[in-house]
C-alpha atoms as a printed R data frame, in Angstrom:
    type eleno elety resid chain resno       x       y       z
1   ATOM     1    CA   UNK     A     1 -18.195  -9.610   8.512
2   ATOM     2    CA   UNK     A     2 -15.314  -7.360   8.358
3   ATOM     3    CA   UNK     A     3 -12.942  -9.962  10.153
4   ATOM     4    CA   UNK     A     4 -14.650 -12.944   7.812
5   ATOM     5    CA   UNK     A     5 -13.408 -10.634   5.056
6   ATOM     6    CA   UNK     A     6 -10.036  -9.967   6.052
7   ATOM     7    CA   UNK     A     7  -9.443 -13.689   6.913
8   ATOM     8    CA   UNK     A     8 -10.664 -14.761   3.639
9   ATOM     9    CA   UNK     A     9  -8.542 -12.635   1.876
10  ATOM    10    CA   UNK     A    10  -5.721 -13.410   4.278
11  ATOM    11    CA   UNK     A    11  -6.095 -17.192   3.637
12  ATOM    12    CA   UNK     A    12  -6.517 -16.274  -0.271
13  ATOM    13    CA   UNK     A    13  -2.915 -15.059  -0.165
14  ATOM    14    CA   UNK     A    14  -1.596 -17.676   1.972
15  ATOM    15    CA   UNK     A    15  -2.771 -20.728   0.168
16  ATOM    16    CA   UNK     A    16  -2.152 -19.202  -3.186
17  ATOM    17    CA   UNK     A    17   1.093 -17.419  -2.582
18  ATOM    18    CA   UNK     A    18   2.468 -18.905  -5.406
19  ATOM    19    CA   UNK     A    19   0.192 -17.100  -7.801
20  ATOM    20    CA   UNK     A    20   0.557 -14.153  -6.009
21  ATOM    21    CA   UNK     A    21   4.301 -14.223  -6.809
22  ATOM    22    CA   UNK     A    22   3.877 -15.245 -10.373
23  ATOM    23    CA   UNK     A    23   2.073 -12.081 -10.607
24  ATOM    24    CA   UNK     A    24   4.459  -9.672  -9.018
25  ATOM    25    CA   UNK     A    25   8.095 -10.993  -9.207
26  ATOM    26    CA   UNK     A    26   8.972  -9.079 -12.333
27  ATOM    27    CA   UNK     A    27   7.777  -5.751 -10.748
28  ATOM    28    CA   UNK     A    28   9.379  -6.467  -7.641
29  ATOM    29    CA   UNK     A    29  12.910  -6.788  -9.297
30  ATOM    30    CA   UNK     A    30  12.244  -3.991 -11.771
31  ATOM    31    CA   UNK     A    31  11.736  -1.898  -8.535
32  ATOM    32    CA   UNK     A    32  14.467  -3.217  -6.527
33  ATOM    33    CA   UNK     A    33  16.789  -2.975  -9.689
34  ATOM    34    CA   UNK     A    34  15.808   0.983 -10.119
35  ATOM    35    CA   UNK     A    35  16.290   1.466  -6.346
36  ATOM    36    CA   UNK     A    36  19.601  -0.290  -5.833
37  ATOM    37    CA   UNK     A    37  20.931   1.639  -9.091
38  ATOM    38    CA   UNK     A    38  19.501   4.893  -8.120
39  ATOM    39    CA   UNK     A    39  20.710   4.752  -4.565
40  ATOM    40    CA   UNK     A    40  24.219   3.912  -5.697
41  ATOM    41    CA   UNK     A    41  24.162   6.752  -8.235
42  ATOM    42    CA   UNK     A    42  23.084   9.178  -5.792
43  ATOM    43    CA   UNK     A    43  25.505   8.482  -3.275
44  ATOM    44    CA   UNK     A    44  28.290   8.893  -5.816
45  ATOM    45    CA   UNK     A    45  26.868  12.061  -7.004
46  ATOM    46    CA   UNK     A    46  26.820  13.504  -3.487
47  ATOM    47    CA   UNK     A    47  30.519  12.472  -3.095
48  ATOM    48    CA   UNK     A    48  31.257  14.782  -5.981
49  ATOM    49    CA   UNK     A    49  28.941  17.566  -5.112
50  ATOM    50    CA   UNK     A    50  31.671  20.161  -4.577
51  ATOM    51    CA   UNK     A    51  29.918  23.127  -5.964
52  ATOM    52    CA   UNK     A    52  26.145  24.220  -6.277
53  ATOM    53    CA   UNK     A    53  26.184  22.817  -9.891
54  ATOM    54    CA   UNK     A    54  26.473  19.230  -9.149
55  ATOM    55    CA   UNK     A    55  24.535  19.543  -5.682
56  ATOM    56    CA   UNK     A    56  21.560  21.084  -8.011
57  ATOM    57    CA   UNK     A    57  21.955  17.872 -10.415
58  ATOM    58    CA   UNK     A    58  22.249  15.532  -7.563
59  ATOM    59    CA   UNK     A    59  18.650  17.036  -6.534
60  ATOM    60    CA   UNK     A    60  17.283  16.701  -9.817
61  ATOM    61    CA   UNK     A    61  18.452  12.944 -10.097
62  ATOM    62    CA   UNK     A    62  16.624  12.540  -6.864
63  ATOM    63    CA   UNK     A    63  13.375  14.058  -8.314
64  ATOM    64    CA   UNK     A    64  13.785  11.931 -11.511
65  ATOM    65    CA   UNK     A    65  14.157   8.650  -9.397
66  ATOM    66    CA   UNK     A    66  11.141   9.410  -7.149
67  ATOM    67    CA   UNK     A    67   8.925  10.102 -10.367
68  ATOM    68    CA   UNK     A    68  10.366   6.889 -12.120
69  ATOM    69    CA   UNK     A    69   9.625   4.906  -8.974
70  ATOM    70    CA   UNK     A    70   6.319   5.994  -8.692
71  ATOM    71    CA   UNK     A    71   5.326   5.360 -12.255
72  ATOM    72    CA   UNK     A    72   6.697   1.985 -12.089
73  ATOM    73    CA   UNK     A    73   4.851   1.262  -8.924
74  ATOM    74    CA   UNK     A    74   1.510   2.285 -10.179
75  ATOM    75    CA   UNK     A    75   2.129   0.463 -13.312
76  ATOM    76    CA   UNK     A    76   3.206  -2.824 -11.581
77  ATOM    77    CA   UNK     A    77   0.894  -2.487  -8.610
78  ATOM    78    CA   UNK     A    78  -2.200  -2.109 -11.358
79  ATOM    79    CA   UNK     A    79  -1.171  -4.775 -13.470
80  ATOM    80    CA   UNK     A    80  -0.580  -7.206 -10.380
81  ATOM    81    CA   UNK     A    81  -4.037  -5.986  -8.883
82  ATOM    82    CA   UNK     A    82  -5.859  -6.502 -12.000
83  ATOM    83    CA   UNK     A    83  -4.456 -10.079 -12.379
84  ATOM    84    CA   UNK     A    84  -5.370 -10.798  -8.804
85  ATOM    85    CA   UNK     A    85  -8.696  -9.834  -9.380
86  ATOM    86    CA   UNK     A    86  -9.121 -11.698 -12.709
87  ATOM    87    CA   UNK     A    87  -7.543 -14.900 -10.689
88  ATOM    88    CA   UNK     A    88 -10.041 -15.058  -7.784
89  ATOM    89    CA   UNK     A    89 -13.311 -13.942  -9.896
90  ATOM    90    CA   UNK     A    90 -12.636 -15.626 -13.039
91  ATOM    91    CA   UNK     A    91 -10.049 -18.439 -11.909
92  ATOM    92    CA   UNK     A    92  -7.869 -17.142 -14.690
93  ATOM    93    CA   UNK     A    93  -4.588 -19.093 -15.215
94  ATOM    94    CA   UNK     A    94  -1.606 -17.095 -14.191
95  ATOM    95    CA   UNK     A    95   1.819 -17.841 -15.789
96  ATOM    96    CA   UNK     A    96   5.214 -16.958 -14.690
97  ATOM    97    CA   UNK     A    97   5.491 -14.037 -17.454
98  ATOM    98    CA   UNK     A    98   2.466 -12.180 -16.716
99  ATOM    99    CA   UNK     A    99   4.069  -8.453 -16.969
100 ATOM   100    CA   UNK     A   100   1.452  -6.558 -19.243
101 ATOM   101    CA   UNK     A   101  -1.254  -8.224 -20.918
102 ATOM   102    CA   UNK     A   102  -2.734  -6.429 -24.157
103 ATOM   103    CA   UNK     A   103  -6.208  -7.702 -23.154
104 ATOM   104    CA   UNK     A   104  -6.040  -6.449 -19.434
105 ATOM   105    CA   UNK     A   105  -7.684  -3.184 -19.128
106 ATOM   106    CA   UNK     A   106  -4.784  -1.611 -16.680
107 ATOM   107    CA   UNK     A   107  -4.666   1.634 -18.310
108 ATOM   108    CA   UNK     A   108  -8.655   2.168 -17.015
109 ATOM   109    CA   UNK     A   109  -7.676   0.712 -14.043
110 ATOM   110    CA   UNK     A   110  -4.796   3.367 -13.241
111 ATOM   111    CA   UNK     A   111  -7.018   5.944 -14.284
112 ATOM   112    CA   UNK     A   112  -9.736   5.200 -11.941
113 ATOM   113    CA   UNK     A   113  -7.157   4.444  -9.202
114 ATOM   114    CA   UNK     A   114  -5.750   8.062 -10.039
115 ATOM   115    CA   UNK     A   115  -9.499   9.748  -9.626
116 ATOM   116    CA   UNK     A   116  -9.717   7.961  -6.418
117 ATOM   117    CA   UNK     A   117  -6.335   9.297  -5.193
118 ATOM   118    CA   UNK     A   118  -7.500  12.780  -5.934
119 ATOM   119    CA   UNK     A   119 -10.586  12.382  -4.034
120 ATOM   120    CA   UNK     A   120  -8.522  10.955  -1.018
121 ATOM   121    CA   UNK     A   121  -6.171  13.949  -1.197
122 ATOM   122    CA   UNK     A   122  -8.001  16.470   0.660
123 ATOM   123    CA   UNK     A   123  -8.738  14.253   3.875
124 ATOM   124    CA   UNK     A   124  -5.094  13.173   3.391
125 ATOM   125    CA   UNK     A   125  -3.647  16.462   3.641
126 ATOM   126    CA   UNK     A   126  -5.871  17.195   6.518
127 ATOM   127    CA   UNK     A   127  -5.095  13.869   8.789
128 ATOM   128    CA   UNK     A   128  -1.165  14.856   7.768
129 ATOM   129    CA   UNK     A   129  -1.613  18.348   9.056
130 ATOM   130    CA   UNK     A   130  -2.921  17.376  12.171
131 ATOM   131    CA   UNK     A   131  -0.574  14.591  12.856
132 ATOM   132    CA   UNK     A   132   2.504  16.996  11.955
133 ATOM   133    CA   UNK     A   133   0.841  19.851  14.437
134 ATOM   134    CA   UNK     A   134   0.711  17.187  17.107
135 ATOM   135    CA   UNK     A   135   4.389  16.298  16.550
136 ATOM   136    CA   UNK     A   136   5.047  19.846  16.521
137 ATOM   137    CA   UNK     A   137   3.706  20.585  19.818
138 ATOM   138    CA   UNK     A   138   5.249  17.634  21.129
139 ATOM   139    CA   UNK     A   139   8.792  18.889  20.501
140 ATOM   140    CA   UNK     A   140   7.847  22.274  21.756
141 ATOM   141    CA   UNK     A   141   7.118  20.805  25.035
142 ATOM   142    CA   UNK     A   142  10.440  18.992  25.092
143 ATOM   143    CA   UNK     A   143   9.820  15.245  24.251
144 ATOM   144    CA   UNK     A   144  12.432  13.287  22.766
145 ATOM   145    CA   UNK     A   145  10.917  11.231  20.189
146 ATOM   146    CA   UNK     A   146  13.652   9.059  19.919
147 ATOM   147    CA   UNK     A   147  13.378   7.630  23.547
148 ATOM   148    CA   UNK     A   148   9.719   8.386  24.262
149 ATOM   149    CA   UNK     A   149   8.096   4.903  23.815
150 ATOM   150    CA   UNK     A   150   4.971   6.025  25.119
151 ATOM   151    CA   UNK     A   151   4.821   8.922  22.718
152 ATOM   152    CA   UNK     A   152   6.024   6.930  19.710
153 ATOM   153    CA   UNK     A   153   3.022   4.501  20.550
154 ATOM   154    CA   UNK     A   154   0.465   7.050  20.691
155 ATOM   155    CA   UNK     A   155   1.585   8.666  17.052
156 ATOM   156    CA   UNK     A   156   1.849   4.970  16.165
157 ATOM   157    CA   UNK     A   157  -1.865   4.455  17.277
158 ATOM   158    CA   UNK     A   158  -2.948   8.062  15.669
159 ATOM   159    CA   UNK     A   159  -1.384   6.933  12.152
160 ATOM   160    CA   UNK     A   160  -3.149   3.465  12.414
161 ATOM   161    CA   UNK     A   161  -6.676   5.266  13.032
162 ATOM   162    CA   UNK     A   162  -5.835   8.172  10.055
163 ATOM   163    CA   UNK     A   163  -4.766   5.256   7.713
164 ATOM   164    CA   UNK     A   164  -7.905   3.059   8.421
165 ATOM   165    CA   UNK     A   165 -10.050   5.819   7.797
166 ATOM   166    CA   UNK     A   166  -8.206   6.593   4.418
167 ATOM   167    CA   UNK     A   167  -8.394   2.956   3.621
168 ATOM   168    CA   UNK     A   168 -11.939   2.844   4.754
169 ATOM   169    CA   UNK     A   169 -12.904   5.671   2.067
170 ATOM   170    CA   UNK     A   170 -10.438   4.086  -0.528
171 ATOM   171    CA   UNK     A   171 -12.611   0.425  -0.278
172 ATOM   172    CA   UNK     A   172 -16.195   2.508  -0.143
173 ATOM   173    CA   UNK     A   173 -14.921   4.267  -3.634
174 ATOM   174    CA   UNK     A   174 -13.017   1.153  -4.869
175 ATOM   175    CA   UNK     A   175 -15.375  -1.422  -5.524
176 ATOM   176    CA   UNK     A   176 -15.482  -0.388  -9.251
177 ATOM   177    CA   UNK     A   177 -11.860  -1.281  -9.711
178 ATOM   178    CA   UNK     A   178 -12.369  -5.143  -9.670
179 ATOM   179    CA   UNK     A   179 -15.373  -4.219 -11.877
180 ATOM   180    CA   UNK     A   180 -13.011  -2.858 -14.592
181 ATOM   181    CA   UNK     A   181 -10.824  -5.872 -14.214
182 ATOM   182    CA   UNK     A   182 -13.330  -8.318 -15.220
183 ATOM   183    CA   UNK     A   183 -14.539  -5.881 -17.989
184 ATOM   184    CA   UNK     A   184 -17.640  -4.678 -16.025
185 ATOM   185    CA   UNK     A   185 -18.240  -0.969 -15.248
186 ATOM   186    CA   UNK     A   186 -19.220   0.688 -11.869
187 ATOM   187    CA   UNK     A   187 -18.922   4.642 -10.988
188 ATOM   188    CA   UNK     A   188 -17.279   6.085  -7.921
189 ATOM   189    CA   UNK     A   189 -20.543   7.237  -6.724
190 ATOM   190    CA   UNK     A   190 -22.544   3.815  -7.414
191 ATOM   191    CA   UNK     A   191 -19.462   2.373  -5.403
192 ATOM   192    CA   UNK     A   192 -19.951   4.565  -2.572
193 ATOM   193    CA   UNK     A   193 -23.685   3.703  -2.433
194 ATOM   194    CA   UNK     A   194 -23.435   0.080  -3.129
195 ATOM   195    CA   UNK     A   195 -21.398  -0.086   0.127
196 ATOM   196    CA   UNK     A   196 -23.495   1.990   2.241
197 ATOM   197    CA   UNK     A   197 -24.936  -0.679   4.099
198 ATOM   198    CA   UNK     A   198 -21.672  -2.397   4.866
199 ATOM   199    CA   UNK     A   199 -19.940   0.545   5.934
200 ATOM   200    CA   UNK     A   200 -19.148  -0.755   9.359
201 ATOM   201    CA   UNK     A   201 -17.743  -4.347   8.061
202 ATOM   202    CA   UNK     A   202 -15.622  -2.320   5.726
203 ATOM   203    CA   UNK     A   203 -14.364  -0.309   8.534
204 ATOM   204    CA   UNK     A   204 -13.284  -3.384  10.865
205 ATOM   205    CA   UNK     A   205 -11.692  -5.016   7.316
206 ATOM   206    CA   UNK     A   206  -9.542  -1.636   6.935
207 ATOM   207    CA   UNK     A   207  -8.575  -1.764  10.537
208 ATOM   208    CA   UNK     A   208  -7.485  -5.268  10.289
209 ATOM   209    CA   UNK     A   209  -5.554  -4.665   6.727
210 ATOM   210    CA   UNK     A   210  -3.888  -1.597   8.050
211 ATOM   211    CA   UNK     A   211  -2.916  -3.552  11.193
212 ATOM   212    CA   UNK     A   212  -0.988  -6.305   9.598
213 ATOM   213    CA   UNK     A   213   0.859  -3.328   7.698
214 ATOM   214    CA   UNK     A   214   1.748  -1.701  10.827
215 ATOM   215    CA   UNK     A   215   3.072  -5.310  12.392
216 ATOM   216    CA   UNK     A   216   6.639  -4.847  11.229
217 ATOM   217    CA   UNK     A   217   6.694  -1.091  12.605
218 ATOM   218    CA   UNK     A   218   5.727  -2.712  16.085
219 ATOM   219    CA   UNK     A   219   7.958  -5.344  16.062
220 ATOM   220    CA   UNK     A   220  11.019  -3.119  14.982
221 ATOM   221    CA   UNK     A   221   9.954  -0.608  17.974
222 ATOM   222    CA   UNK     A   222   9.908  -3.241  20.243
223 ATOM   223    CA   UNK     A   223  13.217  -4.380  18.932
224 ATOM   224    CA   UNK     A   224  15.044  -1.089  18.954
225 ATOM   225    CA   UNK     A   225  13.685  -0.629  22.923
226 ATOM   226    CA   UNK     A   226  14.886  -4.143  23.967
227 ATOM   227    CA   UNK     A   227  18.282  -4.370  21.817
228 ATOM   228    CA   UNK     A   228  18.785  -0.740  20.483
229 ATOM   229    CA   UNK     A   229  20.666  -0.200  17.062
230 ATOM   230    CA   UNK     A   230  21.992  -4.009  16.387
231 ATOM   231    CA   UNK     A   231  22.032  -6.710  13.763
232 ATOM   232    CA   UNK     A   232  18.984  -8.132  15.342
233 ATOM   233    CA   UNK     A   233  16.802  -5.331  14.937
234 ATOM   234    CA   UNK     A   234  17.924  -4.732  11.327
235 ATOM   235    CA   UNK     A   235  16.602  -8.179  10.729
236 ATOM   236    CA   UNK     A   236  13.453  -7.539  12.312
237 ATOM   237    CA   UNK     A   237  12.931  -4.535  10.271
238 ATOM   238    CA   UNK     A   238  13.520  -6.774   7.148
239 ATOM   239    CA   UNK     A   239  10.323  -8.485   8.064
240 ATOM   240    CA   UNK     A   240   8.235  -5.386   6.407
241 ATOM   241    CA   UNK     A   241   9.036  -6.913   2.821
242 ATOM   242    CA   UNK     A   242   7.117 -10.098   3.344
243 ATOM   243    CA   UNK     A   243   4.517  -7.988   5.269
244 ATOM   244    CA   UNK     A   244   4.250  -5.437   2.566
245 ATOM   245    CA   UNK     A   245   4.185  -8.006  -0.064
246 ATOM   246    CA   UNK     A   246   0.979  -9.924   1.742
247 ATOM   247    CA   UNK     A   247  -0.689  -6.561   2.813
248 ATOM   248    CA   UNK     A   248  -0.742  -5.378  -0.814
249 ATOM   249    CA   UNK     A   249  -2.779  -8.875  -1.774
250 ATOM   250    CA   UNK     A   250  -5.136  -8.489   1.123
251 ATOM   251    CA   UNK     A   251  -6.213  -5.276   0.327
252 ATOM   252    CA   UNK     A   252  -6.371  -6.022  -3.646
253 ATOM   253    CA   UNK     A   253  -8.314  -9.117  -2.073
254 ATOM   254    CA   UNK     A   254 -10.523  -7.104   0.357
255 ATOM   255    CA   UNK     A   255 -12.079  -5.028  -2.714
256 ATOM   256    CA   UNK     A   256 -12.472  -8.435  -4.857
257 ATOM   257    CA   UNK     A   257 -14.419 -10.129  -2.139
258 ATOM   258    CA   UNK     A   258 -16.614  -6.998  -1.934
259 ATOM   259    CA   UNK     A   259 -16.919  -6.747  -5.603
260 ATOM   260    CA   UNK     A   260 -18.065 -10.644  -5.703
261 ATOM   261    CA   UNK     A   261 -20.289 -10.212  -2.757
262 ATOM   262    CA   UNK     A   262 -22.509  -7.422  -3.572
263 ATOM   263    CA   UNK     A   263 -22.384  -7.140  -7.401
264 ATOM   264    CA   UNK     A   264 -22.075 -11.002  -8.113
265 ATOM   265    CA   UNK     A   265 -23.749 -12.025  -5.209
266 ATOM   266    CA   UNK     A   266 -20.978 -14.674  -4.136
267 ATOM   267    CA   UNK     A   267 -20.851 -15.496  -0.385
268 ATOM   268    CA   UNK     A   268 -18.353 -14.113   1.821
């Protein structure tokens, strides 16, 4: 069932790519513009950092940019997600100029997402500590992280496993997110209990969703091993952009399908 859920969500994105683009183009341009302008400003600041004061101002600018990008990403991502839930569950028509709709419960959606993020913070910190300890131990034993393909592959697999578990927890807790999008209510505990019998299927869908997101990383590692630092490797690395786009909508789609099946009785 997990494979069916994943493939259904993937086909939804590929078949309805225009609707996905209509929902997301504005926020992608905004984020790209902010990142581009910030990169230019930070580089200019670094070039003129001749004393401690200017250096500290450069650090302050970097922090401000990170905060701004985070806020825009959360606001934009939540707006897009609400729109996709409504598009799939209620067949709501999507226009080209969908930025922030007053009737969409984006604020409630963000608040529930933040609450889920806070819950996932503890296992996230624990897993990050375990991974950093593993890398630190490898460095102590003289492993060259830049050239050791075997160790890099091992770390990639560990990261894939950790990301899959975190995504599985998010899907278990997040079925209430599409509920908010269509004007319903489902608590975090209700969501977790509702998905109890589908735990294995959700984990399979989580692994596949994260695996899709890791494809550009694997391709870049292969290209780097074969061609080194080259234009071809850079082109392969850019494949991460469309993959990230598709992966985002697949993840939102998985929540949508779970809600539709478990709450509204829709077939998978």
